[in-house]
Short mmCIF file of C-alpha atoms in Angstrom, two decimals:
data_model
loop_
_atom_site.label_atom_id
_atom_site.label_comp_id
_atom_site.label_asym_id
_atom_site.label_seq_id
_atom_site.Cartn_x
_atom_site.Cartn_y
_atom_site.Cartn_z
CA MET X 175 -19.08 6.19 -3.60
CA THR X 176 -18.97 3.33 -1.12
CA SER X 177 -17.19 0.09 -1.90
CA THR X 178 -16.98 -3.42 -0.49
CA VAL X 179 -13.38 -4.18 0.44
CA GLY X 180 -11.46 -6.81 2.35
CA PHE X 181 -8.61 -6.17 4.74
CA VAL X 182 -6.15 -8.79 5.98
CA GLY X 183 -3.67 -7.79 8.70
CA LEU X 184 -4.75 -5.58 11.59
CA GLY X 185 -1.43 -4.58 13.11
CA ASN X 186 -0.34 -1.07 14.08
CA ILE X 187 -0.88 0.25 10.55
CA GLY X 188 -3.66 -1.99 9.25
CA SER X 189 -5.98 -1.45 12.19
CA ARG X 190 -5.79 2.32 11.76
CA VAL X 191 -6.24 2.18 7.99
CA VAL X 192 -9.40 0.09 8.50
CA ALA X 193 -10.75 2.76 10.84
CA HIS X 194 -10.42 5.38 8.08
CA LEU X 195 -12.02 3.11 5.46
CA VAL X 196 -14.99 2.47 7.75
CA LYS X 197 -15.30 6.16 8.56
CA ALA X 198 -15.38 6.90 4.83
CA GLY X 199 -18.46 4.69 4.59
CA HIS X 200 -16.98 1.58 3.01
CA ASP X 201 -18.09 -1.97 3.81
CA VAL X 202 -14.89 -3.53 5.20
CA ALA X 203 -14.52 -7.28 5.82
CA VAL X 204 -11.54 -7.88 8.13
CA TYR X 205 -9.40 -10.88 9.00
CA ASP X 206 -6.51 -11.32 11.39
CA LEU X 207 -5.23 -14.11 13.63
CA ASN X 208 -5.37 -11.64 16.52
CA THR X 209 -8.97 -11.86 17.71
CA ALA X 210 -8.65 -8.76 19.88
CA ALA X 211 -7.63 -6.71 16.84
CA VAL X 212 -10.60 -8.07 14.89
CA GLU X 213 -12.98 -7.25 17.74
CA ALA X 214 -11.64 -3.70 17.88
CA ALA X 215 -12.20 -3.28 14.13
CA VAL X 216 -15.73 -4.69 14.41
CA ALA X 217 -16.46 -2.21 17.20
CA LEU X 218 -15.64 0.55 14.71
CA GLY X 219 -18.05 -0.84 12.12
CA ALA X 220 -16.06 -3.44 10.16
CA ARG X 221 -17.26 -7.01 9.52
CA SER X 222 -15.40 -10.04 10.81
CA VAL X 223 -14.80 -12.94 8.41
CA SER X 224 -13.26 -16.36 8.96
CA SER X 225 -10.48 -16.35 6.36
CA PRO X 226 -8.57 -14.21 3.85
CA VAL X 227 -10.56 -15.87 1.07
CA GLU X 228 -13.83 -14.84 2.67
CA SER X 229 -12.56 -11.27 3.05
CA ALA X 230 -12.05 -11.17 -0.72
CA THR X 231 -15.44 -12.68 -1.60
CA LYS X 232 -17.55 -10.08 -3.43
CA ALA X 233 -14.87 -7.46 -2.69
CA GLU X 234 -13.80 -4.91 -5.26
CA ALA X 235 -10.40 -4.57 -3.59
CA LEU X 236 -8.46 -6.56 -1.00
CA PHE X 237 -5.92 -4.76 1.17
CA LEU X 238 -3.03 -6.56 2.85
CA SER X 239 -0.82 -5.36 5.71
CA LEU X 240 1.32 -8.36 6.64
CA PRO X 241 4.79 -8.93 8.14
CA THR X 242 6.75 -11.04 5.62
CA PRO X 243 6.95 -11.90 1.91
CA ALA X 244 6.13 -15.56 2.62
CA ILE X 245 2.90 -14.66 4.45
CA VAL X 246 1.88 -12.24 1.70
CA GLU X 247 2.51 -14.83 -0.98
CA GLY X 248 0.55 -17.47 0.93
CA VAL X 249 -2.48 -15.20 1.34
CA VAL X 250 -2.42 -14.00 -2.27
CA THR X 251 -2.12 -17.55 -3.61
CA GLU X 252 -5.08 -18.61 -1.48
CA VAL X 253 -7.18 -15.64 -2.53
CA LEU X 254 -6.43 -16.05 -6.25
CA SER X 255 -7.76 -19.59 -6.06
CA LEU X 256 -11.17 -18.02 -5.35
CA GLY X 257 -11.45 -16.86 -8.95
CA ASN X 258 -12.80 -13.38 -8.12
CA GLN X 259 -12.47 -11.84 -11.57
CA GLY X 260 -11.53 -8.18 -11.48
CA LEU X 261 -10.36 -8.22 -7.85
CA ILE X 262 -7.61 -5.68 -7.10
CA ILE X 263 -5.16 -6.73 -4.39
CA VAL X 264 -3.41 -3.76 -2.76
CA ASP X 265 -0.42 -4.86 -0.71
CA HIS X 266 0.58 -2.38 1.99
CA SER X 267 3.18 -4.80 3.40
CA THR X 268 6.89 -4.20 2.97
CA ILE X 269 8.27 -7.09 0.94
CA ASP X 270 10.82 -7.55 -1.85
CA PRO X 271 10.32 -6.28 -5.43
CA ASP X 272 10.75 -9.75 -6.99
CA THR X 273 7.92 -11.25 -4.96
CA SER X 274 5.67 -8.32 -5.87
CA ARG X 275 6.40 -8.77 -9.56
CA ARG X 276 5.71 -12.49 -9.37
CA LEU X 277 2.42 -11.96 -7.53
CA ALA X 278 1.37 -9.35 -10.08
CA GLU X 279 1.97 -11.87 -12.86
CA ASN X 280 0.04 -14.55 -10.98
CA ALA X 281 -2.85 -12.17 -10.36
CA GLN X 282 -3.04 -11.19 -14.01
CA ALA X 283 -3.14 -14.85 -15.04
CA ALA X 284 -6.06 -15.37 -12.65
CA GLY X 285 -8.03 -12.40 -13.98
CA ALA X 286 -7.19 -10.16 -11.02
CA SER X 287 -4.68 -7.37 -10.36
CA PHE X 288 -1.95 -6.90 -7.76
CA LEU X 289 -0.41 -3.60 -6.71
CA ASP X 290 2.56 -3.24 -4.40
CA ALA X 291 1.68 -0.31 -2.18
CA PRO X 292 4.01 -0.02 0.84
CA VAL X 293 3.40 2.89 3.18
CA SER X 294 5.44 5.31 5.26
CA GLY X 295 4.46 7.55 8.13
CA GLY X 296 4.22 5.04 10.94
CA VAL X 297 1.53 4.80 13.57
CA GLN X 298 1.21 8.59 13.76
CA GLY X 299 0.59 8.88 10.02
CA ALA X 300 -1.85 5.98 10.02
CA GLU X 301 -3.74 7.49 12.96
CA ALA X 302 -3.93 10.90 11.30
CA GLY X 303 -4.76 9.54 7.84
CA THR X 304 -1.65 11.12 6.34
CA LEU X 305 0.34 8.06 5.23
CA ALA X 306 2.53 8.19 2.16
CA VAL X 307 1.64 5.34 -0.22
CA MET X 308 4.09 4.16 -2.90
CA LEU X 309 2.29 2.29 -5.66
CA GLY X 310 3.80 -0.11 -8.16
CA GLY X 311 1.64 -1.44 -10.99
CA ASP X 312 -0.23 -0.40 -14.13
CA GLU X 313 -1.69 3.09 -14.21
CA ALA X 314 -5.28 2.05 -14.96
CA THR X 315 -5.45 -0.17 -11.87
CA VAL X 316 -3.82 2.47 -9.70
CA LYS X 317 -6.46 5.01 -10.72
CA LYS X 318 -9.23 2.62 -9.65
CA VAL X 319 -7.98 2.34 -6.06
CA ILE X 320 -6.87 5.92 -5.44
CA PRO X 321 -10.36 7.00 -4.21
CA LEU X 322 -10.12 4.30 -1.52
CA ILE X 323 -6.53 5.11 -0.57
CA GLU X 324 -7.33 8.82 -0.28
CA SER X 325 -9.35 8.08 2.86
CA TYR X 326 -6.17 7.36 4.83
CA ALA X 327 -3.25 8.79 2.83
CA GLY X 328 -1.85 12.29 2.61
CA ASN X 329 0.51 11.57 -0.27
CA ILE X 330 -0.05 8.98 -3.00
CA PHE X 331 2.73 8.22 -5.47
CA HIS X 332 2.55 6.01 -8.56
CA ILE X 333 6.21 5.01 -8.71
CA GLY X 334 6.10 2.85 -11.83
CA PRO X 335 5.60 -0.81 -12.80
CA SER X 336 5.18 -3.72 -10.38
CA GLY X 337 7.95 -3.90 -7.78
CA SER X 338 8.92 -0.25 -7.99
CA GLY X 339 6.84 0.69 -4.95
CA GLN X 340 8.72 -1.87 -2.87
CA ALA X 341 12.06 -0.74 -4.29
CA ILE X 342 11.58 2.85 -3.11
CA LYS X 343 10.14 1.72 0.24
CA LEU X 344 13.19 -0.43 0.96
CA ALA X 345 15.40 2.54 0.07
CA ASN X 346 13.35 4.72 2.42
CA ASN X 347 13.76 2.28 5.28
CA GLN X 348 17.47 1.78 4.62
CA ILE X 349 18.05 5.54 4.71
CA THR X 350 15.94 5.91 7.87
CA ALA X 351 17.79 3.09 9.64
CA ALA X 352 21.18 4.56 8.72
CA ASN X 353 20.00 7.97 9.95
CA ILE X 354 18.92 6.52 13.30
CA VAL X 355 22.27 4.77 13.81
CA ALA X 356 24.22 7.90 12.83
CA LEU X 357 22.16 10.06 15.19
CA GLY X 358 22.64 7.60 18.03
CA GLU X 359 26.38 7.61 17.55
CA GLY X 360 26.64 11.39 17.16
CA LEU X 361 24.38 12.27 20.08
CA SER X 362 26.05 9.73 22.36
CA SER X 363 29.46 11.14 21.49
CA ALA X 364 28.37 14.72 22.17
CA VAL X 365 26.70 13.86 25.50
CA ALA X 366 29.67 11.73 26.60
CA ALA X 367 31.86 14.79 25.94
CA GLY X 368 29.74 16.87 28.32
CA VAL X 369 27.17 18.48 26.04
CA ASP X 370 23.64 18.65 27.45
CA LEU X 371 21.34 16.41 25.39
CA ASP X 372 18.58 19.02 25.10
CA THR X 373 21.13 21.54 23.89
CA ALA X 374 22.57 19.08 21.39
CA VAL X 375 19.10 18.33 20.00
CA ALA X 376 18.20 22.03 19.80
CA VAL X 377 21.37 22.78 17.85
CA LEU X 378 21.19 19.80 15.49
CA THR X 379 17.53 20.33 14.61
CA LYS X 380 18.54 23.80 13.36
CA SER X 381 21.64 22.57 11.58
CA SER X 382 22.54 20.45 8.58
CA ALA X 383 22.21 17.24 10.63
CA ASN X 384 18.47 17.74 11.09
CA SER X 385 16.04 15.11 9.80
CA ASN X 386 12.46 13.97 10.33
CA VAL X 387 13.82 11.24 12.61
CA LEU X 388 15.52 13.74 14.90
CA SER X 389 12.89 16.48 14.96
CA ASN X 390 9.72 14.38 14.80
CA TYR X 391 10.20 10.68 15.59
CA PHE X 392 12.81 10.65 18.38
CA PRO X 393 10.80 13.08 20.57
CA LYS X 394 7.91 10.56 20.53
CA THR X 395 10.03 7.45 21.04
CA LEU X 396 13.72 7.40 21.94
CA PHE X 397 13.77 10.64 23.94
CA THR X 398 10.85 9.58 26.15
CA GLU X 399 10.81 7.57 29.36
CA GLU X 400 8.34 5.02 27.98
CA ARG X 401 9.92 4.52 24.53
CA PRO X 402 6.69 3.19 22.95
CA THR X 403 6.91 0.82 20.00
CA GLY X 404 5.63 2.23 16.73
CA PHE X 405 7.67 0.03 14.39
CA ALA X 406 9.47 -2.96 15.85
CA LEU X 407 13.21 -3.44 15.54
CA ASP X 408 12.52 -6.95 14.20
CA PHE X 409 10.63 -5.48 11.24
CA MET X 410 13.40 -3.04 10.36
CA HIS X 411 15.94 -5.87 10.59
CA LYS X 412 13.80 -7.81 8.11
CA ASP X 413 13.54 -4.82 5.76
CA LEU X 414 17.28 -4.25 5.80
CA GLY X 415 17.73 -7.88 4.85
CA LEU X 416 15.35 -7.42 1.91
CA PHE X 417 17.25 -4.30 0.86
CA LEU X 418 20.58 -6.15 0.97
CA ALA X 419 19.17 -9.05 -1.04
CA ALA X 420 17.79 -6.74 -3.74
CA ALA X 421 21.01 -4.76 -3.89
CA GLY X 422 22.98 -8.00 -4.14
CA LYS X 423 21.01 -9.04 -7.21
CA ALA X 424 21.91 -5.67 -8.77
CA LYS X 425 25.57 -6.25 -7.79
CA LEU X 426 25.53 -3.00 -5.81
CA PRO X 427 28.07 -2.69 -2.98
CA THR X 428 26.36 -1.90 0.34
CA PRO X 429 29.02 -1.21 2.98
CA VAL X 430 26.83 1.24 4.92
CA THR X 431 23.79 -1.03 5.09
CA GLY X 432 25.88 -4.01 6.10
CA LEU X 433 27.16 -2.15 9.15
CA VAL X 434 23.73 -0.77 10.00
CA ARG X 435 22.10 -4.20 9.82
CA ASP X 436 24.82 -5.61 12.07
CA LEU X 437 23.76 -3.12 14.75
CA PHE X 438 20.14 -4.20 14.36
CA SER X 439 21.30 -7.82 14.68
CA ILE X 440 23.00 -6.87 17.94
CA GLY X 441 19.71 -5.29 19.06
CA GLN X 442 17.93 -8.57 18.37
CA ARG X 443 20.59 -10.51 20.24
CA ASP X 444 20.18 -8.21 23.23
CA GLY X 445 16.42 -8.80 23.38
CA ARG X 446 15.25 -5.58 21.73
CA GLY X 447 13.51 -7.13 18.73
CA GLY X 448 10.01 -6.30 19.93
CA LYS X 449 10.93 -2.77 21.00
CA ASP X 450 10.75 0.27 18.72
CA PHE X 451 13.42 0.26 16.04
CA THR X 452 14.99 3.36 17.57
CA SER X 453 16.11 1.09 20.43
CA VAL X 454 19.05 0.14 18.20
CA VAL X 455 20.58 3.29 19.68
CA GLU X 456 20.72 1.61 23.10
CA PHE X 457 23.87 -0.07 21.77
CA TYR X 458 25.63 3.26 22.32
CA GLU X 459 23.92 3.87 25.66
CA ASP X 460 25.37 0.58 26.87
CA PHE X 461 28.86 1.97 26.24
CA THR X 462 28.36 5.46 27.66
CA GLY X 463 26.02 4.55 30.51
CA ILE X 464 24.01 7.65 29.55
CA ARG X 465 20.35 7.41 28.56
CA LEU X 466 19.31 9.64 25.67
CA GLN X 467 16.20 11.03 27.34
CA THR X 468 15.48 14.74 27.05
CA LYS X 469 14.51 16.80 30.09
CA GLY X 470 11.08 17.57 28.65
CA ASN X 471 10.37 13.84 28.88
CA ASP X 472 11.51 13.38 32.48
CA LYS X 473 8.89 12.15 34.93
#
């Protein structure tokens, strides 16, 4: 069945999710400050609207894919003032669990629903329609939006109550960031000691150090000449900050994440904030003078 939905936030992930929703036959009203992104979505069959509130007008569900908790909260507050009874807000942004819980309470008071629904899989997953979606909220509301989410997700998880989707997403990003830093340090050490990078990668991808980052993400980003940006270093720095704040409220010691975030802070200082988050590894390249680019990616 087709649905009328709104979509606010047409970045690397949102723009590709919209494409899948349109392809599935849904009426999608889109809004973004980036006019070029809106025009691209309209070219695919979406409708342009003038505000987040207008995107939610007459919509059964409103999807968000935005950069910060403050922006998400501002949009949700504005949309709830519309009084669209029964509206389901599905937030694909990565924010903190406390904000998600508060917005869910505000939505319920306004006669609407709010689900935290962060995603994983990056640009490649969004392009292929295989994203992993981590939903936090009540089961009945989750069931209502799953048919929509299935058009662009390969794995859909109902984690638990409001905020739990964000909690697992922040853990996912913390683990990924730590993995990237560890790989950068280990690979740089091996190459500095005289090991060929391609050989090192071939061995590690068949050993206990293998991970999705090493075998799948690095070959498309860090190991290439271009090093395209799929997920900006600035965004990972933000997510690590959210993880540390949440862990601090739980009085959980976080010595690993503190060190990892420091390296991302150095990346920001050195002007890498807009580059892919794997560029944090360039910290080690600065010391060795050796670029971690595999021979298969030489030009």
